[in-house]
Amino acid sequence: MSKRSAMRDARHQMVSAQLERRGIRDGNVLDAMRAIPREEFIATEHRPHAYEDRPLAIGAGQTISQPYIVAYMIEALQLQGGEKVLEIGGGSGYAAAVLAAIASHVFTIERIPELARIACRNLSAAGIRNVTVRCADGTQGWPEKAPFDAILVSAGAPEIPRRLLDQMHIGARMVIPVGDAPTSQDLIRVIRTHANTFEREWLTGVRFVPLIGEEGWEPRSD
Ligand code: SAH
């Protein structure tokens, strides 16, 4: 069996064992997770572990979440297809690629220049053209492209950045890890139901790397 088809088999196995069995039901999300090759978004030495149930290092001290968390968060965004989505914390570009398999366009912001470059490279190597990567502080959002139908925050925030709430369409959803400690959070879904009304819902407990920026945590000085 070729390496490529072995990886495809491992990916399909991951989708049934780690996602469907644990309750991910959204057909768009399951199809997207079957379509996007996670191994192409991680360092070569980690590729044999691409479909294991765990986070992996992507460089610069950052990690890609376990596949289940990526699927869970994207399912919680309730995408139907055709949306304009903002992601904060682009990392390797993997979650953006999964989002882009469902949405019409994904704008992703990554604060570490080296990772923003890696994300661009991974996305173009995977042939994905409907993702735009920017290197900036994502807590300020992307005002020129707002409003968004959905926002995925892939790093843990001390509180929900005001600027991101302002950049949501009426009816838009945001999924964001929020907590008092930099590395352990509550995963929250926010729905903008009216211009000045935001409904918040607790989803589960998670552990993300910190969201660092003007409306996030301060960078560590050590
Ligand atoms: N979604 C990524 C994993 C994200 S890890 C993937 O699929 O690979 C979280 C990322 O958030 C890290 O790369 C970190 O550098 C980035 N990050 C932290 N604070 C940020 C901010 N204010 N703006 C943009 N990116 C930020």
PDB file of C-alpha atoms and ligand atoms in Angstrom:
ATOM      1  CA  MET A   1       0.000   0.000   0.000  1.00  0.00           C
ATOM      2  CA  SER A   2       1.337   3.485  -0.854  1.00  0.00           C
ATOM      3  CA  LYS A   3       2.168   5.936   1.928  1.00  0.00           C
ATOM      4  CA  ARG A   4      -0.602   8.198   0.713  1.00  0.00           C
ATOM      5  CA  SER A   5      -3.319   5.579   0.881  1.00  0.00           C
ATOM      6  CA  ALA A   6      -2.010   4.333   4.262  1.00  0.00           C
ATOM      7  CA  MET A   7      -2.406   7.907   5.571  1.00  0.00           C
ATOM      8  CA  ARG A   8      -5.896   8.124   4.074  1.00  0.00           C
ATOM      9  CA  ASP A   9      -6.877   4.889   5.795  1.00  0.00           C
ATOM     10  CA  ALA A  10      -5.472   6.160   9.111  1.00  0.00           C
ATOM     11  CA  ARG A  11      -7.433   9.399   8.662  1.00  0.00           C
ATOM     12  CA  HIS A  12     -10.720   7.605   7.972  1.00  0.00           C
ATOM     13  CA  GLN A  13     -10.070   5.352  10.964  1.00  0.00           C
ATOM     14  CA  MET A  14      -9.449   8.454  13.139  1.00  0.00           C
ATOM     15  CA  VAL A  15     -12.753   9.969  11.982  1.00  0.00           C
ATOM     16  CA  SER A  16     -14.754   6.909  12.963  1.00  0.00           C
ATOM     17  CA  ALA A  17     -12.892   5.991  16.182  1.00  0.00           C
ATOM     18  CA  GLN A  18     -12.151   9.446  17.625  1.00  0.00           C
ATOM     19  CA  LEU A  19     -14.892  11.640  16.160  1.00  0.00           C
ATOM     20  CA  GLU A  20     -18.050   9.684  15.276  1.00  0.00           C
ATOM     21  CA  ARG A  21     -17.742   7.387  18.273  1.00  0.00           C
ATOM     22  CA  ARG A  22     -17.455  10.384  20.604  1.00  0.00           C
ATOM     23  CA  GLY A  23     -20.485  12.121  19.208  1.00  0.00           C
ATOM     24  CA  ILE A  24     -19.389  14.405  16.349  1.00  0.00           C
ATOM     25  CA  ARG A  25     -22.440  14.253  14.065  1.00  0.00           C
ATOM     26  CA  ASP A  26     -22.177  17.165  11.619  1.00  0.00           C
ATOM     27  CA  GLY A  27     -21.669  15.645   8.154  1.00  0.00           C
ATOM     28  CA  ASN A  28     -19.833  18.758   6.902  1.00  0.00           C
ATOM     29  CA  VAL A  29     -17.298  18.470   9.723  1.00  0.00           C
ATOM     30  CA  LEU A  30     -16.809  14.704   9.309  1.00  0.00           C
ATOM     31  CA  ASP A  31     -16.318  15.106   5.525  1.00  0.00           C
ATOM     32  CA  ALA A  32     -13.854  17.961   6.053  1.00  0.00           C
ATOM     33  CA  MET A  33     -11.849  15.958   8.603  1.00  0.00           C
ATOM     34  CA  ARG A  34     -11.765  13.028   6.123  1.00  0.00           C
ATOM     35  CA  ALA A  35     -10.582  15.350   3.354  1.00  0.00           C
ATOM     36  CA  ILE A  36      -7.775  17.369   4.981  1.00  0.00           C
ATOM     37  CA  PRO A  37      -4.415  15.579   5.376  1.00  0.00           C
ATOM     38  CA  ARG A  38      -3.335  16.458   8.959  1.00  0.00           C
ATOM     39  CA  GLU A  39       0.113  14.955   8.291  1.00  0.00           C
ATOM     40  CA  GLU A  40       0.869  17.802   5.884  1.00  0.00           C
ATOM     41  CA  PHE A  41       0.481  20.388   8.657  1.00  0.00           C
ATOM     42  CA  ILE A  42       2.990  18.928  11.118  1.00  0.00           C
ATOM     43  CA  ALA A  43       6.771  18.472  11.170  1.00  0.00           C
ATOM     44  CA  THR A  44       8.058  15.420   9.267  1.00  0.00           C
ATOM     45  CA  GLU A  45       9.207  13.671  12.452  1.00  0.00           C
ATOM     46  CA  HIS A  46       5.656  13.752  13.875  1.00  0.00           C
ATOM     47  CA  ARG A  47       3.955  12.461  10.710  1.00  0.00           C
ATOM     48  CA  PRO A  48       3.658   8.855  11.903  1.00  0.00           C
ATOM     49  CA  HIS A  49       1.595  10.237  14.825  1.00  0.00           C
ATOM     50  CA  ALA A  50      -0.656  12.442  12.675  1.00  0.00           C
ATOM     51  CA  TYR A  51      -3.857  10.518  13.464  1.00  0.00           C
ATOM     52  CA  GLU A  52      -3.265   9.743  17.128  1.00  0.00           C
ATOM     53  CA  ASP A  53      -5.610  11.175  19.714  1.00  0.00           C
ATOM     54  CA  ARG A  54      -3.294  13.915  20.975  1.00  0.00           C
ATOM     55  CA  PRO A  55      -1.956  17.415  20.373  1.00  0.00           C
ATOM     56  CA  LEU A  56       1.337  17.739  18.468  1.00  0.00           C
ATOM     57  CA  ALA A  57       4.116  20.345  18.413  1.00  0.00           C
ATOM     58  CA  ILE A  58       4.051  22.663  15.386  1.00  0.00           C
ATOM     59  CA  GLY A  59       7.118  24.808  16.236  1.00  0.00           C
ATOM     60  CA  ALA A  60       7.753  28.014  18.209  1.00  0.00           C
ATOM     61  CA  GLY A  61       6.436  26.313  21.393  1.00  0.00           C
ATOM     62  CA  GLN A  62       2.901  26.035  19.973  1.00  0.00           C
ATOM     63  CA  THR A  63       0.689  22.987  19.436  1.00  0.00           C
ATOM     64  CA  ILE A  64      -1.984  21.716  17.085  1.00  0.00           C
ATOM     65  CA  SER A  65      -4.993  20.425  19.053  1.00  0.00           C
ATOM     66  CA  GLN A  66      -6.025  16.772  19.054  1.00  0.00           C
ATOM     67  CA  PRO A  67      -8.349  16.036  16.081  1.00  0.00           C
ATOM     68  CA  TYR A  68     -11.403  15.645  18.346  1.00  0.00           C
ATOM     69  CA  ILE A  69     -11.085  19.197  19.736  1.00  0.00           C
ATOM     70  CA  VAL A  70     -10.694  20.672  16.246  1.00  0.00           C
ATOM     71  CA  ALA A  71     -13.830  18.809  15.100  1.00  0.00           C
ATOM     72  CA  TYR A  72     -15.749  19.685  18.279  1.00  0.00           C
ATOM     73  CA  MET A  73     -15.012  23.417  17.991  1.00  0.00           C
ATOM     74  CA  ILE A  74     -15.831  23.567  14.293  1.00  0.00           C
ATOM     75  CA  GLU A  75     -19.072  21.617  14.834  1.00  0.00           C
ATOM     76  CA  ALA A  76     -19.987  24.153  17.530  1.00  0.00           C
ATOM     77  CA  LEU A  77     -19.744  26.944  14.918  1.00  0.00           C
ATOM     78  CA  GLN A  78     -22.805  25.402  13.176  1.00  0.00           C
ATOM     79  CA  LEU A  79     -21.582  26.088   9.641  1.00  0.00           C
ATOM     80  CA  GLN A  80     -23.923  25.325   6.755  1.00  0.00           C
ATOM     81  CA  GLY A  81     -21.400  26.069   3.976  1.00  0.00           C
ATOM     82  CA  GLY A  82     -20.678  29.356   2.208  1.00  0.00           C
ATOM     83  CA  GLU A  83     -19.707  31.408   5.287  1.00  0.00           C
ATOM     84  CA  LYS A  84     -16.980  34.001   5.801  1.00  0.00           C
ATOM     85  CA  VAL A  85     -15.002  32.810   8.816  1.00  0.00           C
ATOM     86  CA  LEU A  86     -12.300  34.414  10.972  1.00  0.00           C
ATOM     87  CA  GLU A  87      -9.818  32.266  12.884  1.00  0.00           C
ATOM     88  CA  ILE A  88      -7.498  33.641  15.560  1.00  0.00           C
ATOM     89  CA  GLY A  89      -4.376  31.528  16.145  1.00  0.00           C
ATOM     90  CA  GLY A  90      -3.622  30.118  12.690  1.00  0.00           C
ATOM     91  CA  GLY A  91      -0.662  27.999  13.898  1.00  0.00           C
ATOM     92  CA  SER A  92       0.065  25.343  11.270  1.00  0.00           C
ATOM     93  CA  GLY A  93      -3.001  26.251   9.191  1.00  0.00           C
ATOM     94  CA  TYR A  94      -4.690  22.887   9.876  1.00  0.00           C
ATOM     95  CA  ALA A  95      -7.898  24.147  11.531  1.00  0.00           C
ATOM     96  CA  ALA A  96      -8.138  26.869   8.850  1.00  0.00           C
ATOM     97  CA  ALA A  97      -7.909  24.153   6.191  1.00  0.00           C
ATOM     98  CA  VAL A  98     -10.728  22.150   7.831  1.00  0.00           C
ATOM     99  CA  LEU A  99     -12.852  25.325   8.096  1.00  0.00           C
ATOM    100  CA  ALA A 100     -12.101  26.175   4.454  1.00  0.00           C
ATOM    101  CA  ALA A 101     -13.407  22.781   3.331  1.00  0.00           C
ATOM    102  CA  ILE A 102     -16.856  23.920   4.591  1.00  0.00           C
ATOM    103  CA  ALA A 103     -16.899  27.738   4.472  1.00  0.00           C
ATOM    104  CA  SER A 104     -16.437  29.895   1.394  1.00  0.00           C
ATOM    105  CA  HIS A 105     -13.501  31.888   2.762  1.00  0.00           C
ATOM    106  CA  VAL A 106     -11.357  31.768   5.901  1.00  0.00           C
ATOM    107  CA  PHE A 107      -9.262  34.655   7.209  1.00  0.00           C
ATOM    108  CA  THR A 108      -6.757  33.465   9.793  1.00  0.00           C
ATOM    109  CA  ILE A 109      -4.479  35.567  11.994  1.00  0.00           C
ATOM    110  CA  GLU A 110      -1.270  34.250  13.587  1.00  0.00           C
ATOM    111  CA  ARG A 111       0.964  36.427  15.779  1.00  0.00           C
ATOM    112  CA  ILE A 112       4.246  34.498  15.352  1.00  0.00           C
ATOM    113  CA  PRO A 113       5.799  35.342  11.953  1.00  0.00           C
ATOM    114  CA  GLU A 114       7.525  31.952  11.588  1.00  0.00           C
ATOM    115  CA  LEU A 115       4.208  30.126  12.089  1.00  0.00           C
ATOM    116  CA  ALA A 116       2.321  32.468   9.749  1.00  0.00           C
ATOM    117  CA  ARG A 117       4.879  31.542   7.061  1.00  0.00           C
ATOM    118  CA  ILE A 118       4.536  27.837   7.874  1.00  0.00           C
ATOM    119  CA  ALA A 119       0.727  28.095   7.652  1.00  0.00           C
ATOM    120  CA  CYS A 120       0.943  29.749   4.208  1.00  0.00           C
ATOM    121  CA  ARG A 121       3.350  27.080   3.005  1.00  0.00           C
ATOM    122  CA  ASN A 122       1.241  24.184   4.354  1.00  0.00           C
ATOM    123  CA  LEU A 123      -1.988  25.572   2.908  1.00  0.00           C
ATOM    124  CA  SER A 124      -0.546  26.102  -0.540  1.00  0.00           C
ATOM    125  CA  ALA A 125       1.147  22.668  -0.495  1.00  0.00           C
ATOM    126  CA  ALA A 126      -2.264  21.159   0.298  1.00  0.00           C
ATOM    127  CA  GLY A 127      -3.769  23.092  -2.665  1.00  0.00           C
ATOM    128  CA  ILE A 128      -6.087  25.172  -0.455  1.00  0.00           C
ATOM    129  CA  ARG A 129      -6.794  28.578  -1.986  1.00  0.00           C
ATOM    130  CA  ASN A 130      -9.679  29.992   0.050  1.00  0.00           C
ATOM    131  CA  VAL A 131      -7.654  30.873   3.171  1.00  0.00           C
ATOM    132  CA  THR A 132      -5.913  34.225   3.711  1.00  0.00           C
ATOM    133  CA  VAL A 133      -3.217  34.347   6.404  1.00  0.00           C
ATOM    134  CA  ARG A 134      -2.164  37.526   8.193  1.00  0.00           C
ATOM    135  CA  CYS A 135       0.570  37.976  10.786  1.00  0.00           C
ATOM    136  CA  ALA A 136      -0.839  40.291  13.478  1.00  0.00           C
ATOM    137  CA  ASP A 137      -2.461  40.457  16.920  1.00  0.00           C
ATOM    138  CA  GLY A 138      -5.743  38.611  16.375  1.00  0.00           C
ATOM    139  CA  THR A 139      -7.382  40.090  19.486  1.00  0.00           C
ATOM    140  CA  GLN A 140      -8.026  43.138  17.277  1.00  0.00           C
ATOM    141  CA  GLY A 141      -9.760  41.021  14.631  1.00  0.00           C
ATOM    142  CA  TRP A 142      -9.648  41.924  10.930  1.00  0.00           C
ATOM    143  CA  PRO A 143     -11.859  45.031  10.654  1.00  0.00           C
ATOM    144  CA  GLU A 144     -11.438  45.430   6.863  1.00  0.00           C
ATOM    145  CA  LYS A 145     -12.993  41.997   6.289  1.00  0.00           C
ATOM    146  CA  ALA A 146     -15.690  42.176   9.007  1.00  0.00           C
ATOM    147  CA  PRO A 147     -18.433  41.294   9.737  1.00  0.00           C
ATOM    148  CA  PHE A 148     -17.932  37.527   9.945  1.00  0.00           C
ATOM    149  CA  ASP A 149     -20.474  34.695  10.041  1.00  0.00           C
ATOM    150  CA  ALA A 150     -18.320  32.699  12.450  1.00  0.00           C
ATOM    151  CA  ILE A 151     -15.178  33.230  14.537  1.00  0.00           C
ATOM    152  CA  LEU A 152     -12.969  30.442  15.867  1.00  0.00           C
ATOM    153  CA  VAL A 153     -10.437  31.401  18.516  1.00  0.00           C
ATOM    154  CA  SER A 154      -7.744  28.721  18.777  1.00  0.00           C
ATOM    155  CA  ALA A 155      -5.914  30.107  21.855  1.00  0.00           C
ATOM    156  CA  GLY A 156      -7.043  30.722  25.449  1.00  0.00           C
ATOM    157  CA  ALA A 157      -8.231  34.262  26.265  1.00  0.00           C
ATOM    158  CA  PRO A 158      -8.527  35.916  29.713  1.00  0.00           C
ATOM    159  CA  GLU A 159     -11.844  37.334  28.514  1.00  0.00           C
ATOM    160  CA  ILE A 160     -13.761  37.665  25.267  1.00  0.00           C
ATOM    161  CA  PRO A 161     -12.103  40.423  23.192  1.00  0.00           C
ATOM    162  CA  ARG A 162     -14.576  43.281  22.621  1.00  0.00           C
ATOM    163  CA  ARG A 163     -13.245  43.894  19.106  1.00  0.00           C
ATOM    164  CA  LEU A 164     -14.134  40.344  18.074  1.00  0.00           C
ATOM    165  CA  LEU A 165     -17.724  40.725  19.328  1.00  0.00           C
ATOM    166  CA  ASP A 166     -17.993  43.916  17.246  1.00  0.00           C
ATOM    167  CA  GLN A 167     -16.934  42.013  14.117  1.00  0.00           C
ATOM    168  CA  MET A 168     -19.741  39.419  14.292  1.00  0.00           C
ATOM    169  CA  HIS A 169     -22.781  39.527  11.964  1.00  0.00           C
ATOM    170  CA  ILE A 170     -26.178  39.314  13.653  1.00  0.00           C
ATOM    171  CA  GLY A 171     -26.686  35.555  14.021  1.00  0.00           C
ATOM    172  CA  ALA A 172     -22.931  34.834  13.923  1.00  0.00           C
ATOM    173  CA  ARG A 173     -21.305  32.327  16.280  1.00  0.00           C
ATOM    174  CA  MET A 174     -17.943  32.564  18.026  1.00  0.00           C
ATOM    175  CA  VAL A 175     -16.261  29.645  19.788  1.00  0.00           C
ATOM    176  CA  ILE A 176     -13.541  30.706  22.210  1.00  0.00           C
ATOM    177  CA  PRO A 177     -11.602  29.225  25.154  1.00  0.00           C
ATOM    178  CA  VAL A 178     -11.843  31.670  28.108  1.00  0.00           C
ATOM    179  CA  GLY A 179     -10.303  31.385  31.578  1.00  0.00           C
ATOM    180  CA  ASP A 180      -8.438  33.048  34.439  1.00  0.00           C
ATOM    181  CA  ALA A 181      -5.406  30.777  34.014  1.00  0.00           C
ATOM    182  CA  PRO A 182      -3.345  31.059  30.813  1.00  0.00           C
ATOM    183  CA  THR A 183      -3.468  27.308  30.039  1.00  0.00           C
ATOM    184  CA  SER A 184      -6.850  26.027  31.244  1.00  0.00           C
ATOM    185  CA  GLN A 185     -10.141  27.401  29.979  1.00  0.00           C
ATOM    186  CA  ASP A 186     -13.879  27.013  29.544  1.00  0.00           C
ATOM    187  CA  LEU A 187     -14.876  26.631  25.922  1.00  0.00           C
ATOM    188  CA  ILE A 188     -17.640  29.162  25.307  1.00  0.00           C
ATOM    189  CA  ARG A 189     -20.003  29.678  22.361  1.00  0.00           C
ATOM    190  CA  VAL A 190     -21.238  33.235  21.843  1.00  0.00           C
ATOM    191  CA  ILE A 191     -24.157  33.943  19.495  1.00  0.00           C
ATOM    192  CA  ARG A 192     -24.914  37.519  18.458  1.00  0.00           C
ATOM    193  CA  THR A 193     -28.711  37.366  18.507  1.00  0.00           C
ATOM    194  CA  HIS A 194     -29.318  41.129  18.018  1.00  0.00           C
ATOM    195  CA  ALA A 195     -27.070  44.174  17.527  1.00  0.00           C
ATOM    196  CA  ASN A 196     -26.570  44.511  21.285  1.00  0.00           C
ATOM    197  CA  THR A 197     -27.412  41.023  22.514  1.00  0.00           C
ATOM    198  CA  PHE A 198     -24.883  38.217  22.833  1.00  0.00           C
ATOM    199  CA  GLU A 199     -25.894  34.819  24.221  1.00  0.00           C
ATOM    200  CA  ARG A 200     -23.168  32.804  25.915  1.00  0.00           C
ATOM    201  CA  GLU A 201     -23.150  29.078  26.387  1.00  0.00           C
ATOM    202  CA  TRP A 202     -20.623  26.872  28.228  1.00  0.00           C
ATOM    203  CA  LEU A 203     -19.516  23.899  26.108  1.00  0.00           C
ATOM    204  CA  THR A 204     -16.691  22.052  27.893  1.00  0.00           C
ATOM    205  CA  GLY A 205     -13.323  22.430  29.658  1.00  0.00           C
ATOM    206  CA  VAL A 206     -10.200  22.739  27.461  1.00  0.00           C
ATOM    207  CA  ARG A 207      -6.438  23.452  27.643  1.00  0.00           C
ATOM    208  CA  PHE A 208      -5.101  25.805  25.002  1.00  0.00           C
ATOM    209  CA  VAL A 209      -1.906  27.836  24.690  1.00  0.00           C
ATOM    210  CA  PRO A 210      -2.507  31.462  25.741  1.00  0.00           C
ATOM    211  CA  LEU A 211      -3.940  34.141  23.457  1.00  0.00           C
ATOM    212  CA  ILE A 212      -1.319  36.883  23.673  1.00  0.00           C
ATOM    213  CA  GLY A 213      -2.127  40.449  22.688  1.00  0.00           C
ATOM    214  CA  GLU A 214      -3.765  43.749  23.443  1.00  0.00           C
ATOM    215  CA  GLU A 215      -7.036  42.086  24.546  1.00  0.00           C
ATOM    216  CA  GLY A 216      -5.315  38.863  25.602  1.00  0.00           C
ATOM    217  CA  TRP A 217      -2.490  37.827  27.963  1.00  0.00           C
ATOM    218  CA  GLU A 218       0.768  39.728  28.215  1.00  0.00           C
ATOM    219  CA  PRO A 219       3.748  37.981  26.613  1.00  0.00           C
ATOM    220  CA  ARG A 220       5.876  36.085  29.194  1.00  0.00           C
ATOM    221  CA  SER A 221       9.142  37.822  29.783  1.00  0.00           C
ATOM    222  CA  ASP A 222      11.173  34.678  30.743  1.00  0.00           C
TER     223      ASP A 222
HETATM  224  N1  SAH B   1      -5.254  26.387  14.889  1.00  0.00           N
HETATM  225  C1  SAH B   1      -3.848  25.994  14.899  1.00  0.00           C
HETATM  226  C2  SAH B   1      -3.299  25.734  16.289  1.00  0.00           C
HETATM  227  C3  SAH B   1      -3.300  26.952  17.105  1.00  0.00           C
HETATM  228  S1  SAH B   1      -2.238  26.955  18.502  1.00  0.00           S
HETATM  229  C4  SAH B   1      -3.595  24.796  14.041  1.00  0.00           C
HETATM  230  O1  SAH B   1      -4.550  24.204  13.531  1.00  0.00           O
HETATM  231  O2  SAH B   1      -2.418  24.461  13.857  1.00  0.00           O
HETATM  232  C5  SAH B   1      -2.600  28.624  18.959  1.00  0.00           C
HETATM  233  C6  SAH B   1      -1.916  29.659  18.104  1.00  0.00           C
HETATM  234  O3  SAH B   1      -2.398  30.934  18.518  1.00  0.00           O
HETATM  235  C7  SAH B   1      -0.418  29.710  18.253  1.00  0.00           C
HETATM  236  O4  SAH B   1       0.179  29.505  17.004  1.00  0.00           O
HETATM  237  C8  SAH B   1      -0.143  31.116  18.793  1.00  0.00           C
HETATM  238  O5  SAH B   1       1.048  31.689  18.288  1.00  0.00           O
HETATM  239  C9  SAH B   1      -1.357  31.863  18.293  1.00  0.00           C
HETATM  240  N2  SAH B   1      -1.716  33.112  18.988  1.00  0.00           N
HETATM  241  C10 SAH B   1      -1.646  33.418  20.307  1.00  0.00           C
HETATM  242  N3  SAH B   1      -2.074  34.673  20.530  1.00  0.00           N
HETATM  243  C11 SAH B   1      -2.436  35.180  19.316  1.00  0.00           C
HETATM  244  C12 SAH B   1      -2.977  36.432  18.898  1.00  0.00           C
HETATM  245  N4  SAH B   1      -3.221  37.443  19.736  1.00  0.00           N
HETATM  246  N5  SAH B   1      -3.234  36.601  17.587  1.00  0.00           N
HETATM  247  C13 SAH B   1      -2.976  35.622  16.689  1.00  0.00           C
HETATM  248  N6  SAH B   1      -2.465  34.408  17.033  1.00  0.00           N
HETATM  249  C14 SAH B   1      -2.211  34.191  18.328  1.00  0.00           C
END
